[in-house]
Amino acid sequence: MKHCLPALATLTLALATGASAQTTKPGLWEITNKMQSSSGEMEKAMANMEKQLASMPPEQRKQMQDMMAKQGMSMGPSTGGGMNVKMCITKEMAERNELPQQQQGDCKTTQSPRSGNTMKFSYVCTQPPSSGEGMMTFNGDTAYTMKMNTTTTVKGKPEKMTMDASGKWLSADCGNIKPISPPKK
């Protein structure tokens, strides 16, 4: 599971980047993604993580969920073998088009100007080392779809992954999920 979480955090960064690339509605967002890797290692890691979460005693699972909520996200399996991530975007973040990002990772994102309802983006991270590019299609300020190709390292070997994702606004109230703090500059 520990090999999977850094990759998910990086992918979440890329998803969140696109979600806030236009003026978005502040509040709780749900991002659903499905990944495929060239070696199948990511899928095995995800399945293993889901088994570990399912086998945790309820108190331990709640403790982990609370810890993730304090870090600004909630994760869980989605239908069809994907992963759901919930993130909170504040009014101020939405007004500034500020990107909810992980605290660690040293990632740089480049976004092309929107053309109609689509936008292309790319990112490079040094920790964990990875890079990717993709395209987002927006449906107003409350939904989007995305396709992304990523190159990373899994168990010391280069890995290519593809991801199909969608984001949707759930509510103005983020509940117990706190906004991710902006990275220190």
Short mmCIF file of C-alpha atoms in Angstrom, two decimals:
data_model
loop_
_atom_site.label_atom_id
_atom_site.label_comp_id
_atom_site.label_asym_id
_atom_site.label_seq_id
_atom_site.Cartn_x
_atom_site.Cartn_y
_atom_site.Cartn_z
CA MET A 1 0.00 0.00 0.00
CA LYS A 2 2.82 2.45 0.74
CA HIS A 3 4.03 2.17 -2.89
CA CYS A 4 0.56 3.02 -4.15
CA LEU A 5 -0.17 6.11 -2.02
CA PRO A 6 2.63 8.35 -3.43
CA ALA A 7 1.49 7.52 -6.95
CA LEU A 8 -2.12 8.29 -6.03
CA ALA A 9 -1.08 11.58 -4.44
CA THR A 10 0.78 12.55 -7.61
CA LEU A 11 -2.16 11.56 -9.80
CA THR A 12 -4.52 13.41 -7.50
CA LEU A 13 -2.36 16.48 -7.96
CA ALA A 14 -2.68 16.21 -11.72
CA LEU A 15 -6.43 15.75 -11.45
CA ALA A 16 -6.88 18.60 -9.03
CA THR A 17 -4.74 20.80 -11.22
CA GLY A 18 -7.11 20.37 -14.09
CA ALA A 19 -10.18 20.70 -11.93
CA SER A 20 -9.19 24.19 -10.86
CA ALA A 21 -7.73 25.36 -14.17
CA GLN A 22 -10.90 27.32 -14.84
CA THR A 23 -13.11 29.04 -12.32
CA THR A 24 -14.58 26.14 -10.41
CA LYS A 25 -17.36 26.01 -7.93
CA PRO A 26 -15.94 25.96 -4.40
CA GLY A 27 -16.81 23.07 -2.15
CA LEU A 28 -16.47 19.32 -2.09
CA TRP A 29 -15.36 17.64 -5.33
CA GLU A 30 -15.32 13.94 -6.13
CA ILE A 31 -12.69 12.76 -8.59
CA THR A 32 -13.14 9.27 -10.02
CA ASN A 33 -10.26 7.71 -11.92
CA LYS A 34 -9.37 4.42 -13.48
CA MET A 35 -5.75 3.60 -14.24
CA GLN A 36 -4.07 1.00 -16.41
CA SER A 37 -0.33 0.35 -16.25
CA SER A 38 1.96 -1.28 -18.77
CA SER A 39 3.12 -3.96 -16.29
CA GLY A 40 -0.06 -4.40 -14.29
CA GLU A 41 1.84 -3.51 -11.08
CA MET A 42 -0.34 -0.47 -10.30
CA GLU A 43 -3.51 -2.53 -10.62
CA LYS A 44 -2.03 -5.18 -8.29
CA ALA A 45 -1.03 -2.49 -5.77
CA MET A 46 -4.51 -0.95 -5.90
CA ALA A 47 -6.18 -4.34 -5.40
CA ASN A 48 -3.83 -5.06 -2.48
CA MET A 49 -4.58 -1.67 -0.93
CA GLU A 50 -8.34 -2.28 -1.24
CA LYS A 51 -7.95 -5.70 0.45
CA GLN A 52 -5.92 -4.17 3.26
CA LEU A 53 -8.50 -1.42 3.80
CA ALA A 54 -11.37 -3.93 3.76
CA SER A 55 -9.65 -6.14 6.34
CA MET A 56 -8.93 -3.31 8.80
CA PRO A 57 -10.93 -3.21 12.00
CA PRO A 58 -13.55 -0.40 11.83
CA GLU A 59 -11.68 1.73 14.40
CA GLN A 60 -8.43 1.53 12.43
CA ARG A 61 -10.20 2.29 9.13
CA LYS A 62 -11.89 5.34 10.71
CA GLN A 63 -8.54 6.52 12.08
CA MET A 64 -7.01 6.28 8.59
CA GLN A 65 -9.98 8.07 7.00
CA ASP A 66 -9.75 10.86 9.61
CA MET A 67 -6.00 11.22 8.96
CA MET A 68 -6.59 11.53 5.21
CA ALA A 69 -9.43 14.05 5.76
CA LYS A 70 -7.03 16.24 7.78
CA GLN A 71 -4.62 16.08 4.83
CA GLY A 72 -7.39 17.31 2.54
CA MET A 73 -8.71 14.18 0.88
CA SER A 74 -10.77 11.05 1.17
CA MET A 75 -10.09 7.95 -0.95
CA GLY A 76 -12.06 4.82 -1.64
CA PRO A 77 -12.82 2.32 -4.40
CA SER A 78 -15.24 3.24 -7.16
CA THR A 79 -17.37 1.03 -9.33
CA GLY A 80 -15.53 -0.50 -12.27
CA GLY A 81 -12.21 -0.97 -10.50
CA GLY A 82 -11.25 2.69 -10.15
CA MET A 83 -10.59 4.98 -7.22
CA ASN A 84 -12.62 7.89 -5.83
CA VAL A 85 -10.88 10.86 -4.23
CA LYS A 86 -12.78 13.67 -2.52
CA MET A 87 -11.11 17.08 -2.18
CA CYS A 88 -12.17 20.45 -0.80
CA ILE A 89 -11.71 23.65 -2.83
CA THR A 90 -12.26 26.85 -0.83
CA LYS A 91 -13.92 29.97 -2.22
CA GLU A 92 -10.55 31.74 -2.11
CA MET A 93 -8.81 28.91 -3.96
CA ALA A 94 -11.50 28.93 -6.66
CA GLU A 95 -11.33 32.74 -7.04
CA ARG A 96 -7.53 32.65 -7.40
CA ASN A 97 -7.61 29.47 -9.53
CA GLU A 98 -5.30 28.11 -6.84
CA LEU A 99 -4.45 24.47 -7.19
CA PRO A 100 -5.02 22.09 -4.28
CA GLN A 101 -1.69 20.29 -4.05
CA GLN A 102 0.09 17.79 -1.93
CA GLN A 103 2.68 19.22 0.48
CA GLN A 104 5.47 17.00 -0.81
CA GLY A 105 6.37 16.11 -4.34
CA ASP A 106 8.12 19.07 -5.96
CA CYS A 107 5.82 19.07 -8.99
CA LYS A 108 5.54 21.65 -11.74
CA THR A 109 2.42 21.84 -13.86
CA THR A 110 2.02 23.58 -17.21
CA GLN A 111 -1.43 24.34 -18.58
CA SER A 112 -2.20 25.53 -22.08
CA PRO A 113 -4.89 28.15 -22.53
CA ARG A 114 -8.39 26.73 -22.85
CA SER A 115 -9.74 26.24 -26.33
CA GLY A 116 -13.50 26.13 -26.06
CA ASN A 117 -14.25 23.68 -23.26
CA THR A 118 -10.92 21.77 -23.48
CA MET A 119 -7.47 22.35 -22.03
CA LYS A 120 -4.18 20.47 -22.34
CA PHE A 121 -1.74 20.15 -19.45
CA SER A 122 1.51 18.47 -18.51
CA TYR A 123 3.39 17.94 -15.27
CA VAL A 124 6.79 16.85 -14.02
CA CYS A 125 7.49 15.71 -10.45
CA THR A 126 10.90 15.04 -8.96
CA GLN A 127 9.64 13.30 -5.81
CA PRO A 128 8.36 10.75 -6.70
CA PRO A 129 9.85 11.00 -10.20
CA SER A 130 7.04 11.09 -12.74
CA SER A 131 5.71 13.08 -15.66
CA GLY A 132 2.55 13.16 -17.69
CA GLU A 133 0.32 14.98 -20.10
CA GLY A 134 -3.36 15.00 -20.76
CA MET A 135 -6.46 16.80 -21.88
CA MET A 136 -9.50 17.92 -19.91
CA THR A 137 -12.99 18.62 -21.16
CA PHE A 138 -15.05 20.89 -18.92
CA ASN A 139 -18.78 20.79 -18.40
CA GLY A 140 -19.32 24.21 -16.81
CA ASP A 141 -17.91 24.87 -13.34
CA THR A 142 -19.23 21.64 -11.77
CA ALA A 143 -17.83 18.76 -13.85
CA TYR A 144 -15.03 17.62 -16.16
CA THR A 145 -13.57 14.53 -17.83
CA MET A 146 -9.90 13.85 -18.43
CA LYS A 147 -7.55 11.51 -20.23
CA MET A 148 -3.90 11.39 -19.14
CA ASN A 149 -0.71 9.47 -19.93
CA THR A 150 1.92 9.19 -17.19
CA THR A 151 5.45 7.87 -16.97
CA THR A 152 6.71 6.97 -13.49
CA THR A 153 8.77 4.38 -11.63
CA VAL A 154 7.22 1.41 -9.81
CA LYS A 155 9.49 -0.90 -7.82
CA GLY A 156 12.52 0.69 -9.48
CA LYS A 157 11.31 0.08 -13.04
CA PRO A 158 9.89 2.56 -15.57
CA GLU A 159 6.12 2.34 -15.85
CA LYS A 160 3.67 3.86 -18.32
CA MET A 161 0.12 4.44 -17.16
CA THR A 162 -3.05 5.75 -18.72
CA MET A 163 -5.86 7.27 -16.74
CA ASP A 164 -9.45 8.15 -17.49
CA ALA A 165 -10.98 10.43 -14.90
CA SER A 166 -13.96 12.58 -14.15
CA GLY A 167 -14.57 15.23 -11.54
CA LYS A 168 -17.85 16.48 -10.21
CA TRP A 169 -18.87 19.03 -7.66
CA LEU A 170 -20.80 17.44 -4.78
CA SER A 171 -21.72 20.25 -2.40
CA ALA A 172 -20.76 23.65 -1.05
CA ASP A 173 -20.01 22.01 2.33
CA CYS A 174 -16.79 19.99 2.51
CA GLY A 175 -17.83 18.29 5.76
CA ASN A 176 -14.84 16.86 7.63
CA ILE A 177 -12.54 17.11 4.57
CA LYS A 178 -10.30 20.12 5.09
CA PRO A 179 -8.78 22.04 2.16
CA ILE A 180 -5.24 21.03 1.27
CA SER A 181 -2.82 23.69 2.46
CA PRO A 182 -0.94 25.43 -0.36
CA PRO A 183 2.69 24.33 -0.62
CA LYS A 184 5.32 26.52 1.03
CA LYS A 185 7.29 28.50 -1.51
#
